Amino acid sequence: MLELLGDANTVALIGLVGGIVLGLAARIGRFCTLGAIEDYLYANDDQRLRMWAVAIGVAIVGSHTAIALGWLDPVGTTYLAQTWNPIGSIVGGLMFGYGMAISGNCGYGALARLGGGDLRSFVIVVVMALSAYAVMSGPLAYARVWLFPIEMDLSAPQSVSFLAERLTSVPAWIHGLIVGAALVVFAVANARFRSTPSQILWGAAVGVAIVSGWLGTNWVAEHGFDAETVQTHTFAAPLGDTLLYLMTASGTSLSFAVGSVAGVLIGALLGSWSKGHFRWEACEDPRELKRQMLGAAIMGPGAIIAVGCSVGQGISAFSLLAYSAPITFAAIFAGAALGLKQLVSGLSFLAER
């Protein structure tokens, strides 16, 4: 495959396949971060949060099984190689969650809605991509590095399972299997959740998609000719990567990020058509558009500061039991709760005067 397609095209194909699964999960399985939080806070319904628990549990079990088999070396991944900055996780997570609530979608959710014909989500995707890049490598990058310095340490992977290995001498993968299995058991312990097998299956499918990214890119990194990064799905910087590729494709190569973003769009399109939900939608209210743009502009920097979005930290980093994952996810939840409360009570500072 590598000889035929080349390394870049191969990892893009891996991202595409996983992205299609994620797009289908969003449109058919209703897998959504903001929707899960909103259901829990305002409808007293934890079913979609349990879907997240299944996705995280399956991703943890799959990733740590791959580590045990020697199919995944996670030490050099972004989530484990960078020394964890708790302040960055909290500040970035709060920003991302708040922006997600204000805009009405995270990056992944916006892609899924765009695939269903919602042109309002196109604005969210573009603004989030630009704001993320402005903080990641643009003019605001200097301030980010100064406020949230990045340090690398490959000698001590920033992971709970690897920490447990150092403390107990029990292999990290065993700790991972225990935690992942416990999460799945916790999720399916609810009788009402068990009565909706489609939610369990779509949650598991999301976890498998995350693992497929780790396995595929690790395989290319080990057997390919170029220095490919071991990575999996996240939807903040990859949105910017995709915009950049669309503008400079003749001088750049495909990447996992581009494949992943395209996959979600394709999967969402297929899912919306299959359910008869595809329809073109646009924003008719300037105040709504202003709110969505502001939320997206906050989300992008938040994801970069937290080193991941609701999918990147909430599932991908969780799959490796990174220190940052539970703290960032909790901060995203808290930020979203604040944003939703303000939406319910009214956002006077966004209203036209």
XYZ file of C-alpha atoms in Angstrom:
353
model
C 0.000 0.000 0.000
C 2.783 2.412 0.902
C 4.551 1.791 -2.404
C 1.317 2.424 -4.304
C -0.127 5.387 -2.420
C 2.816 6.847 -0.527
C 2.895 7.684 3.158
C 0.873 10.922 3.052
C -1.946 9.493 0.960
C -2.069 6.370 3.122
C -2.503 8.264 6.384
C -5.075 10.506 4.665
C -7.011 7.380 3.660
C -6.835 6.084 7.231
C -8.177 9.420 8.485
C -10.887 9.377 5.818
C -12.228 5.960 6.839
C -12.276 6.806 10.537
C -13.795 10.205 9.789
C -16.648 8.613 7.834
C -17.484 6.472 10.865
C -17.456 9.570 13.073
C -19.685 11.447 10.636
C -22.176 8.582 10.561
C -22.132 8.384 14.360
C -22.983 12.077 14.604
C -25.847 12.022 12.099
C -27.342 8.567 12.695
C -26.243 7.845 16.262
C -26.709 11.468 17.447
C -23.254 11.384 19.024
C -22.653 14.991 20.072
C -20.745 16.651 22.898
C -22.957 19.681 23.373
C -26.109 17.649 22.893
C -25.023 15.195 25.585
C -24.277 18.011 28.053
C -27.515 19.817 27.242
C -29.563 16.633 27.676
C -27.963 16.016 31.056
C -28.377 19.559 32.383
C -31.805 20.466 31.031
C -33.605 17.173 30.358
C -32.160 15.071 33.191
C -31.132 12.544 30.512
C -27.688 10.954 30.701
C -28.061 8.544 27.767
C -25.768 10.433 25.400
C -23.204 10.952 28.158
C -23.221 7.181 28.559
C -22.508 6.941 24.838
C -19.398 9.028 25.522
C -18.434 6.647 28.339
C -18.732 3.695 25.947
C -16.675 5.513 23.298
C -13.964 6.410 25.807
C -13.957 2.933 27.344
C -13.690 1.170 23.990
C -10.960 3.592 22.893
C -8.985 2.947 26.100
C -9.325 -0.836 25.792
C -8.429 -0.794 22.099
C -5.448 1.520 22.503
C -3.982 -0.342 25.466
C -4.515 -3.682 23.733
C -2.538 -2.281 20.808
C 0.188 -1.170 23.230
C 0.324 -4.686 24.709
C 0.671 -6.228 21.234
C 3.359 -3.752 20.197
C 1.117 -2.179 17.568
C 1.152 1.268 19.150
C 3.971 3.272 20.680
C 2.195 6.176 22.374
C 5.211 7.767 24.063
C 5.890 10.226 21.246
C 2.285 11.282 20.730
C 1.308 14.872 21.438
C -0.772 13.970 24.484
C 1.962 12.015 26.269
C 5.153 13.719 25.073
C 4.260 17.239 26.209
C 4.607 17.911 29.921
C 1.090 18.418 31.181
C 0.126 22.005 31.952
C -2.947 21.890 34.257
C -3.610 25.610 33.844
C -3.688 25.206 30.074
C -6.124 22.299 30.377
C -8.449 24.274 32.626
C -8.298 27.623 30.815
C -8.409 26.074 27.353
C -11.148 23.643 28.324
C -13.312 26.396 29.803
C -12.819 28.536 26.697
C -13.641 25.662 24.384
C -16.742 24.596 26.317
C -18.048 28.143 26.586
C -17.419 28.838 22.905
C -19.053 25.532 21.980
C -22.234 26.483 23.849
C -22.320 30.015 22.425
C -21.816 28.850 18.841
C -24.101 25.833 19.240
C -21.567 23.234 18.118
C -18.000 22.034 18.541
C -15.746 21.624 15.508
C -16.736 17.991 15.052
C -20.428 18.777 15.485
C -20.218 21.700 13.065
C -18.664 19.450 10.420
C -21.433 16.906 10.976
C -24.142 19.553 10.609
C -22.431 21.022 7.555
C -22.546 17.568 5.994
C -26.313 17.680 6.540
C -26.666 20.964 4.640
C -26.420 23.484 7.498
C -24.529 26.431 6.011
C -24.447 28.176 9.399
C -21.971 25.499 10.464
C -19.726 26.474 7.563
C -19.172 29.810 9.280
C -18.339 28.045 12.565
C -15.844 25.745 10.829
C -14.050 28.562 9.004
C -13.886 30.941 11.986
C -12.762 28.183 14.330
C -10.072 27.086 11.858
C -8.712 30.606 11.453
C -8.765 31.416 15.169
C -7.066 28.114 16.029
C -4.276 28.785 13.537
C -3.880 32.377 14.747
C -3.054 31.029 18.220
C -1.204 27.894 17.141
C 1.237 29.371 14.602
C -0.005 32.879 13.810
C 0.528 36.256 15.495
C -0.934 35.107 18.825
C 1.360 32.081 19.049
C 4.015 34.083 20.909
C 1.557 35.040 23.628
C 0.330 31.446 23.895
C 3.820 30.033 24.319
C 4.640 32.709 26.897
C 1.475 32.123 28.903
C 1.336 28.348 28.445
C 4.923 27.186 27.817
C 5.444 23.835 26.106
C 7.996 21.371 27.451
C 8.727 17.925 26.060
C 9.631 14.928 28.214
C 9.774 11.511 26.532
C 11.243 9.867 29.642
C 7.988 10.023 31.633
C 4.862 9.643 29.469
C 2.109 11.930 30.745
C -0.336 9.076 31.289
C -2.075 7.593 34.312
C -1.504 4.042 33.062
C 2.228 4.623 32.578
C 2.450 6.321 35.966
C 0.769 3.282 37.513
C 3.299 1.080 35.749
C 6.180 3.048 37.257
C 4.637 2.831 40.731
C 3.543 -0.823 40.681
C 5.672 -2.484 37.968
C 2.408 -3.810 36.508
C 2.388 -3.118 32.727
C 0.561 0.030 31.661
C -1.694 -1.879 29.304
C -3.209 -3.872 32.169
C -4.172 -0.698 34.003
C -5.666 0.624 30.777
C -7.760 -2.469 30.193
C -9.133 -2.298 33.737
C -10.097 1.388 33.462
C -11.560 1.025 29.974
C -13.607 -2.035 30.868
C -14.866 -0.333 34.034
C -16.112 2.636 31.996
C -18.005 0.403 29.580
C -19.537 -1.594 32.436
C -20.559 1.626 34.160
C -22.232 2.897 30.990
C -24.212 -0.265 30.243
C -25.193 -0.818 33.891
C -28.134 1.485 33.244
C -31.167 -0.573 32.155
C -32.603 2.232 30.029
C -29.319 2.615 28.186
C -29.150 -1.126 27.551
C -32.589 -0.920 25.962
C -31.139 1.271 23.180
C -28.477 -0.962 21.599
C -27.976 1.482 18.728
C -26.546 4.044 21.156
C -24.157 1.442 22.560
C -23.067 0.398 19.069
C -22.499 3.956 17.846
C -20.585 4.832 20.990
C -18.399 1.770 20.442
C -17.966 2.702 16.766
C -16.581 6.099 17.777
C -14.077 4.388 20.095
C -13.024 2.039 17.293
C -12.560 4.991 14.923
C -10.182 6.612 17.413
C -8.195 3.400 17.797
C -8.031 2.973 14.004
C -6.259 6.322 13.757
C -3.632 5.297 16.315
C -3.069 1.886 14.690
C -2.973 3.148 11.125
C -0.645 6.098 11.633
C 1.632 4.050 13.908
C 1.922 1.390 11.200
C 2.811 3.996 8.575
C 5.312 5.636 10.943
C 7.060 2.291 11.443
C 6.978 1.011 7.859
C 6.883 4.172 5.759
C 9.623 6.242 4.245
C 8.623 9.638 5.604
C 8.487 10.865 9.195
C 4.753 10.541 9.760
C 3.320 11.465 13.151
C 1.401 8.940 15.223
C -1.984 10.607 15.677
C -5.727 10.155 15.652
C -8.856 12.261 15.317
C -9.261 15.767 16.709
C -11.044 18.761 15.223
C -9.402 22.090 15.932
C -6.046 22.517 14.195
C -7.081 19.947 11.527
C -9.779 22.369 10.400
C -7.039 24.917 9.722
C -4.879 22.233 8.098
C -7.726 21.433 5.730
C -8.307 25.072 4.775
C -4.584 25.464 4.156
C -4.538 22.341 1.969
C -7.491 23.592 -0.064
C -5.540 26.769 -0.806
C -2.098 25.222 -1.391
C -2.786 21.650 -2.574
C -0.449 21.961 -5.558
C 2.496 22.512 -3.226
C 1.530 20.418 -0.205
C 0.608 16.821 0.549
C -2.502 15.243 1.925
C -2.487 14.443 5.627
C -4.377 12.484 8.246
C -6.066 15.718 9.350
C -7.399 16.483 5.867
C -8.641 12.928 5.446
C -10.323 13.012 8.844
C -12.173 16.269 8.177
C -13.262 15.117 4.716
C -14.389 11.795 6.187
C -16.670 13.419 8.750
C -18.272 15.529 6.021
C -18.824 12.473 3.812
C -20.118 10.351 6.680
C -22.467 13.122 7.800
C -23.750 13.568 4.251
C -24.416 9.834 3.899
C -26.017 9.686 7.339
C -28.296 12.663 6.762
C -29.410 11.327 3.367
C -30.107 7.880 4.804
C -32.322 9.385 7.512
C -33.983 11.865 5.168
C -32.617 14.756 7.228
C -30.535 16.534 4.580
C -31.738 20.058 3.916
C -30.121 23.378 3.189
C -30.241 25.802 6.096
C -28.917 29.332 6.457
C -28.773 31.968 9.160
C -31.499 34.585 8.895
C -30.791 36.395 12.153
C -27.671 38.627 12.312
C -27.571 38.232 16.101
C -27.445 34.449 15.735
C -24.623 34.710 13.223
C -22.714 37.061 15.534
C -23.125 34.628 18.424
C -21.923 31.686 16.347
C -18.882 33.559 15.065
C -17.950 34.701 18.574
C -18.290 31.174 19.954
C -16.162 29.723 17.149
C -13.522 32.413 17.682
C -13.293 31.389 21.346
C -13.340 27.653 20.633
C -10.334 27.622 18.308
C -7.839 29.193 20.753
C -9.330 27.173 23.617
C -8.629 23.914 21.808
C -5.054 24.919 21.022
C -4.363 25.987 24.612
C -5.891 22.756 25.948
C -4.058 20.696 23.275
C -7.281 19.252 21.944
C -11.014 19.680 21.551
C -13.943 17.658 22.873
C -12.877 14.767 20.638
C -9.118 15.325 20.840
C -8.958 15.515 24.626
C -12.357 14.004 25.396
C -11.702 10.708 23.585
C -8.312 10.567 21.827
C -6.223 11.725 24.818
C -8.520 9.722 27.114
C -7.743 6.602 25.084
C -4.136 6.845 26.314
C -5.250 7.893 29.811
C -3.363 11.162 29.432
C -3.226 13.305 32.570
C -4.844 16.145 30.647
C -7.939 14.283 29.453
C -10.247 14.168 32.512
C -9.345 17.702 33.633
C -9.875 19.160 30.177
C -13.128 17.278 29.699
C -14.402 18.527 33.074
C -13.420 22.085 32.123
C -15.200 21.741 28.763
C -18.307 20.542 30.598
C -18.148 23.477 33.024
C -17.582 26.012 30.244
C -20.471 24.577 28.244
C -22.721 24.676 31.314
C -21.909 28.375 31.794
C -22.525 29.160 28.141
C -25.820 27.278 28.067
C -26.979 29.053 31.213
C -26.239 32.410 29.634
C -28.100 31.409 26.483
C -31.123 30.427 28.529
C -31.061 33.631 30.585
C -30.208 35.803 27.600
C -26.935 37.162 26.245
C -27.445 40.907 26.414
C -23.897 41.665 25.309
C -24.578 39.900 22.005
C -27.866 41.638 21.332
C -28.052 44.463 18.881
C -28.362 47.862 20.477
